[in-house]
GROMACS .gro file of C-alpha atoms in nm:
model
  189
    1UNK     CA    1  -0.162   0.859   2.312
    2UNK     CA    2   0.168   0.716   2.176
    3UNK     CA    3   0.341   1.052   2.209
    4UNK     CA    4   0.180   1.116   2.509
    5UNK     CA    5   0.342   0.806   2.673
    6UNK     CA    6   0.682   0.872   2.506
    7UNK     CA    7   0.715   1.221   2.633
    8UNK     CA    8   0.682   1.062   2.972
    9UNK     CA    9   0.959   0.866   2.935
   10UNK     CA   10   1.142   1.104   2.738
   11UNK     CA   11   1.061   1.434   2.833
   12UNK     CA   12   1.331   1.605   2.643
   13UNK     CA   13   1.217   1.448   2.360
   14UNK     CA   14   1.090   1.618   2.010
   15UNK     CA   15   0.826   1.458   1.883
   16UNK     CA   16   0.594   1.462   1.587
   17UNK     CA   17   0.293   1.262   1.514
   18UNK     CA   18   0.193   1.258   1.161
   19UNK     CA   19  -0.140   1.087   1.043
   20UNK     CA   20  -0.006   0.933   0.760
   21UNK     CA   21  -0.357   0.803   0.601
   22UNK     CA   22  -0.103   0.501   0.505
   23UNK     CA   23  -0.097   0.124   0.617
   24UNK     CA   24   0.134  -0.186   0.582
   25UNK     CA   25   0.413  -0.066   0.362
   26UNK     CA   26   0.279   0.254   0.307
   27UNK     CA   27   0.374   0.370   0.614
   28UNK     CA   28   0.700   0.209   0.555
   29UNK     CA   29   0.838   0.371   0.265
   30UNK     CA   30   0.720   0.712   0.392
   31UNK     CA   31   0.952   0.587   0.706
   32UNK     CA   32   1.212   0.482   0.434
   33UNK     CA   33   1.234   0.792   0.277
   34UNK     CA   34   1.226   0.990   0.645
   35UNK     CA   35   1.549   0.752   0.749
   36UNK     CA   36   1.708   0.804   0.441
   37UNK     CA   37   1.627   1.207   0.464
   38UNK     CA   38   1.811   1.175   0.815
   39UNK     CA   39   2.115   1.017   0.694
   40UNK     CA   40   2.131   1.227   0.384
   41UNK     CA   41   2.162   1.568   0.714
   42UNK     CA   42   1.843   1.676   0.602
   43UNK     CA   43   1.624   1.871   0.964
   44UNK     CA   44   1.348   1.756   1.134
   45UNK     CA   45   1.152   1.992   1.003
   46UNK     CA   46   1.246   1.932   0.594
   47UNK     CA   47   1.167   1.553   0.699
   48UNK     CA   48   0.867   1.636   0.835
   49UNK     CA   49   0.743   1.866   0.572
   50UNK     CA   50   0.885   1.584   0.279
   51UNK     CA   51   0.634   1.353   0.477
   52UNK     CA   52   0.324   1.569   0.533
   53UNK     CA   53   0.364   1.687   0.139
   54UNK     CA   54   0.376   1.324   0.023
   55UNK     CA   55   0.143   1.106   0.284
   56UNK     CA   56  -0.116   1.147   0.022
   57UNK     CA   57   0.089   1.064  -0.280
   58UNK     CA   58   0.154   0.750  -0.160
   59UNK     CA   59  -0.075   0.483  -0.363
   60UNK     CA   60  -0.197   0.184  -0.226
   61UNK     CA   61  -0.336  -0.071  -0.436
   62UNK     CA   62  -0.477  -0.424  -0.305
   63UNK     CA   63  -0.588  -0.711  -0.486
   64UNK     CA   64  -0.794  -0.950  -0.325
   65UNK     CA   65  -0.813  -1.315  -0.338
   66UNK     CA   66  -1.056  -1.399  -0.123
   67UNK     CA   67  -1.351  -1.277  -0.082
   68UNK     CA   68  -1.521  -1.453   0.225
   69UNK     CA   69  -1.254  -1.231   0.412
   70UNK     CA   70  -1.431  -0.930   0.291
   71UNK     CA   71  -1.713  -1.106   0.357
   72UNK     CA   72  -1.675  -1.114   0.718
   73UNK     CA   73  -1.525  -0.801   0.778
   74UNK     CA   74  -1.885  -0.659   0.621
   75UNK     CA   75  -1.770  -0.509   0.300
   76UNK     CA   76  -1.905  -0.751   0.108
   77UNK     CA   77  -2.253  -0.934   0.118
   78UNK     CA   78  -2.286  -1.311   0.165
   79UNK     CA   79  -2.436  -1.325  -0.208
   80UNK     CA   80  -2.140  -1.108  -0.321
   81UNK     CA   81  -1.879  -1.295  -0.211
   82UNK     CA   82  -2.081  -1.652  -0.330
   83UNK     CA   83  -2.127  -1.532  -0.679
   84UNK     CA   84  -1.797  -1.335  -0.690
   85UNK     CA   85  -1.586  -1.663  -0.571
   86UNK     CA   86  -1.828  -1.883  -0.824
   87UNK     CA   87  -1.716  -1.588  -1.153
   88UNK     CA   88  -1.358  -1.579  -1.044
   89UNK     CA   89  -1.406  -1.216  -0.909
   90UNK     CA   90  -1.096  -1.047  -0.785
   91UNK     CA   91  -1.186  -0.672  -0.654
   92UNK     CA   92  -0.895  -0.411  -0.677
   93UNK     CA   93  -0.937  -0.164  -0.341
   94UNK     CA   94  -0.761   0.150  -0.348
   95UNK     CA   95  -0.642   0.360   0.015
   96UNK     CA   96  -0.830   0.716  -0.034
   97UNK     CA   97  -0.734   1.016   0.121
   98UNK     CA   98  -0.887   0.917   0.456
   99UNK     CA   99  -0.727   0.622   0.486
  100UNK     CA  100  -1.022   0.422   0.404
  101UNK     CA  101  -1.014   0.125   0.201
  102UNK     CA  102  -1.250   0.179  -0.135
  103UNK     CA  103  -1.344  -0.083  -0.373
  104UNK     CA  104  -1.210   0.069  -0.741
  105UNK     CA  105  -1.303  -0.208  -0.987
  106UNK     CA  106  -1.314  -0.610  -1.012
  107UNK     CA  107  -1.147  -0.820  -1.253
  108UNK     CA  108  -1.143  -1.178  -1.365
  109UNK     CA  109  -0.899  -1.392  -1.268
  110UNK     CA  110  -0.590  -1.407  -0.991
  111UNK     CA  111  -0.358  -1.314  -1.328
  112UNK     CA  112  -0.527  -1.034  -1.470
  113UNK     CA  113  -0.556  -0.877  -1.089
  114UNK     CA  114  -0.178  -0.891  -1.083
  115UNK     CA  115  -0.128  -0.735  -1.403
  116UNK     CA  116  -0.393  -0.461  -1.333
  117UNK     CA  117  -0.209  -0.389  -1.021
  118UNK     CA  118   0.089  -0.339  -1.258
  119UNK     CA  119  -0.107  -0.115  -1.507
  120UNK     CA  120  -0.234   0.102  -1.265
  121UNK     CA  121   0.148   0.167  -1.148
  122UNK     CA  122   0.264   0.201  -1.463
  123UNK     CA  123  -0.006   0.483  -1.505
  124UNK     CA  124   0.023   0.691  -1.172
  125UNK     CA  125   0.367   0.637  -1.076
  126UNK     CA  126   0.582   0.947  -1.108
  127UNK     CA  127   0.922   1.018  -1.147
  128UNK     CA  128   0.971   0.556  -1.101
  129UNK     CA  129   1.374   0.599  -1.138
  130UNK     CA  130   1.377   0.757  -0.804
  131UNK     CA  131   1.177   0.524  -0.628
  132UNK     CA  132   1.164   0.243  -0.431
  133UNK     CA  133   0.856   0.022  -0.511
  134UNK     CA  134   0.686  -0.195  -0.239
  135UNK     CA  135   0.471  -0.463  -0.267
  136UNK     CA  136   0.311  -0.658   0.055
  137UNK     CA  137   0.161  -1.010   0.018
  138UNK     CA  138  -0.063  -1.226   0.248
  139UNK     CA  139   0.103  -1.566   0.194
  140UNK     CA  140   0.173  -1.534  -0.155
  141UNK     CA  141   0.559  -1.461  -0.243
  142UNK     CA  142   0.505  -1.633  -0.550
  143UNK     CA  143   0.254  -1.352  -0.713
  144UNK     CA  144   0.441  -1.081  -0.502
  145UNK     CA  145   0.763  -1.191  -0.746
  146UNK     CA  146   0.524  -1.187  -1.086
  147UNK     CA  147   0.386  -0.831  -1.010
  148UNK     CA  148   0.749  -0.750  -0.991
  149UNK     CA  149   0.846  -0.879  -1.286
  150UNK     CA  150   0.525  -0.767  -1.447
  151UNK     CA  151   0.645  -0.400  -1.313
  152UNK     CA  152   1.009  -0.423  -1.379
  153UNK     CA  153   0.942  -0.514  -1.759
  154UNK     CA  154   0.758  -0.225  -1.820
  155UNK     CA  155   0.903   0.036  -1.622
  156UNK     CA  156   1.242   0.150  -1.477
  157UNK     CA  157   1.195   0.178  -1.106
  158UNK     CA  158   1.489   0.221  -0.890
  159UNK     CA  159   1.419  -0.126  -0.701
  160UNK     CA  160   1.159  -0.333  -0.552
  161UNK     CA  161   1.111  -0.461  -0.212
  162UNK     CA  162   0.891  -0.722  -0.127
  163UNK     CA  163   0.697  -0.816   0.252
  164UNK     CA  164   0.454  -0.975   0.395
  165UNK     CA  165   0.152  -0.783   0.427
  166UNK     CA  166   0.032  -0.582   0.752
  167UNK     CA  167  -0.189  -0.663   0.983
  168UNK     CA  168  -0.462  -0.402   0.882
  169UNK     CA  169  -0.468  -0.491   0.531
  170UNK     CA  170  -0.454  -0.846   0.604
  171UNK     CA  171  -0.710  -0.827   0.827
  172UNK     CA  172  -0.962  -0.740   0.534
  173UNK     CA  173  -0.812  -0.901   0.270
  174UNK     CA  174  -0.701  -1.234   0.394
  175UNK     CA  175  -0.422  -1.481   0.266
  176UNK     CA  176  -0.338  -1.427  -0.069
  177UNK     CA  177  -0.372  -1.091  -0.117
  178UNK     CA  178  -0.160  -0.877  -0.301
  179UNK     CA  179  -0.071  -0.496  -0.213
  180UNK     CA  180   0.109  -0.279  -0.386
  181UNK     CA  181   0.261   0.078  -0.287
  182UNK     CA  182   0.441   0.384  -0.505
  183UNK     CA  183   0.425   0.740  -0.525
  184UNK     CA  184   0.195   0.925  -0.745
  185UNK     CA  185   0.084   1.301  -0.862
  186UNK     CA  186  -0.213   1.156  -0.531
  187UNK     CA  187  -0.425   0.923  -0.455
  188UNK     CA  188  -0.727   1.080  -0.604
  189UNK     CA  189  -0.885   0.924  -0.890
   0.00000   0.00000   0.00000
């Protein structure tokens, strides 16, 4: 529909649509990396086929804080999210390859989410020289800054930027989440 509405306003225009299967800063470092593909003289088509090779490299990991938000988005039951806030639960949800958000594994305790978050990057990320890390946060800049530390003392990534988190995470995660984004061999586990 987007395209659709462009092309009527531009109809020279050359558009592609890709379904990225991305969200929040997923979708923005592919974008990074397209921008920076442009300026570098690279085509629209070696962009575009850079960006439909990786869309599904791209990890996203989340770690939840709260978990009456996934409560009343319905991915959680009412007794789940009682006895989950009552242990200290913190689930770790991982984007598959449909763009759907999957529960992966719960933890105990807002730390040990954060450092999980940083294992699993220090496990899947390739090539992390090259590569611009992201990491998203729903109103908590101060845990956004310890997963980068956390990342940057065990691995040699090119840089880190940090944001506030998207609307469609946030939307199912709620305030104090923490989302993290990097490419990997895919987003299969």
């Amino acid at each position: 529909m987007a395209r659709k509405l462009l092309m009527e306003e531009y109809p020279q225009g050359d558009i592609t649509v890709i379904d990225t299967k991305s969200a929040s800063l997923g979708e923005g470092l592919l974008l990074y990396y397209a921008v920076k593909m442009l300026r570098e003289g690279k085509s629209k088509e070696e962009i575009v086929e850079w960006v439909e090779n990786n869309k599904l490299k791209l990890n996203h990991w989340v770690a939840v804080e709260d978990l009456n938000h996934l409560k009343r988005g319905g991915r959680v039951s009412g007794t789940a999210a009682f006895v989950g806030t009552v242990l200290n639960v913190k689930p770790i949800i991982h984007v598959d390859d449909e763009g759907r958000l999957i529960p992966v594994m719960k933890v105990r305790g807002r730390k040990k989410s954060i450092k999980t978050l940083a294992d699993i990057l220090q496990e899947r990320i390739v090539r992390p020289e090259e590569q611009i890390i992201a990491i998203s946060h729903g109103d908590a800049l101060e845990d956004a800054y310890y997963l980068k530390e956390l990342i940057q003392e065990n691995v040699k990534v090119k840089d880190v930027m940090i944001n506030n988190i998207g609307p469609v995470i946030g939307a199912h995660s709620g305030p104090g989440t923490i989302a993290l984004f990097f490419l990997g061999n895919s987003r299969q586990l």
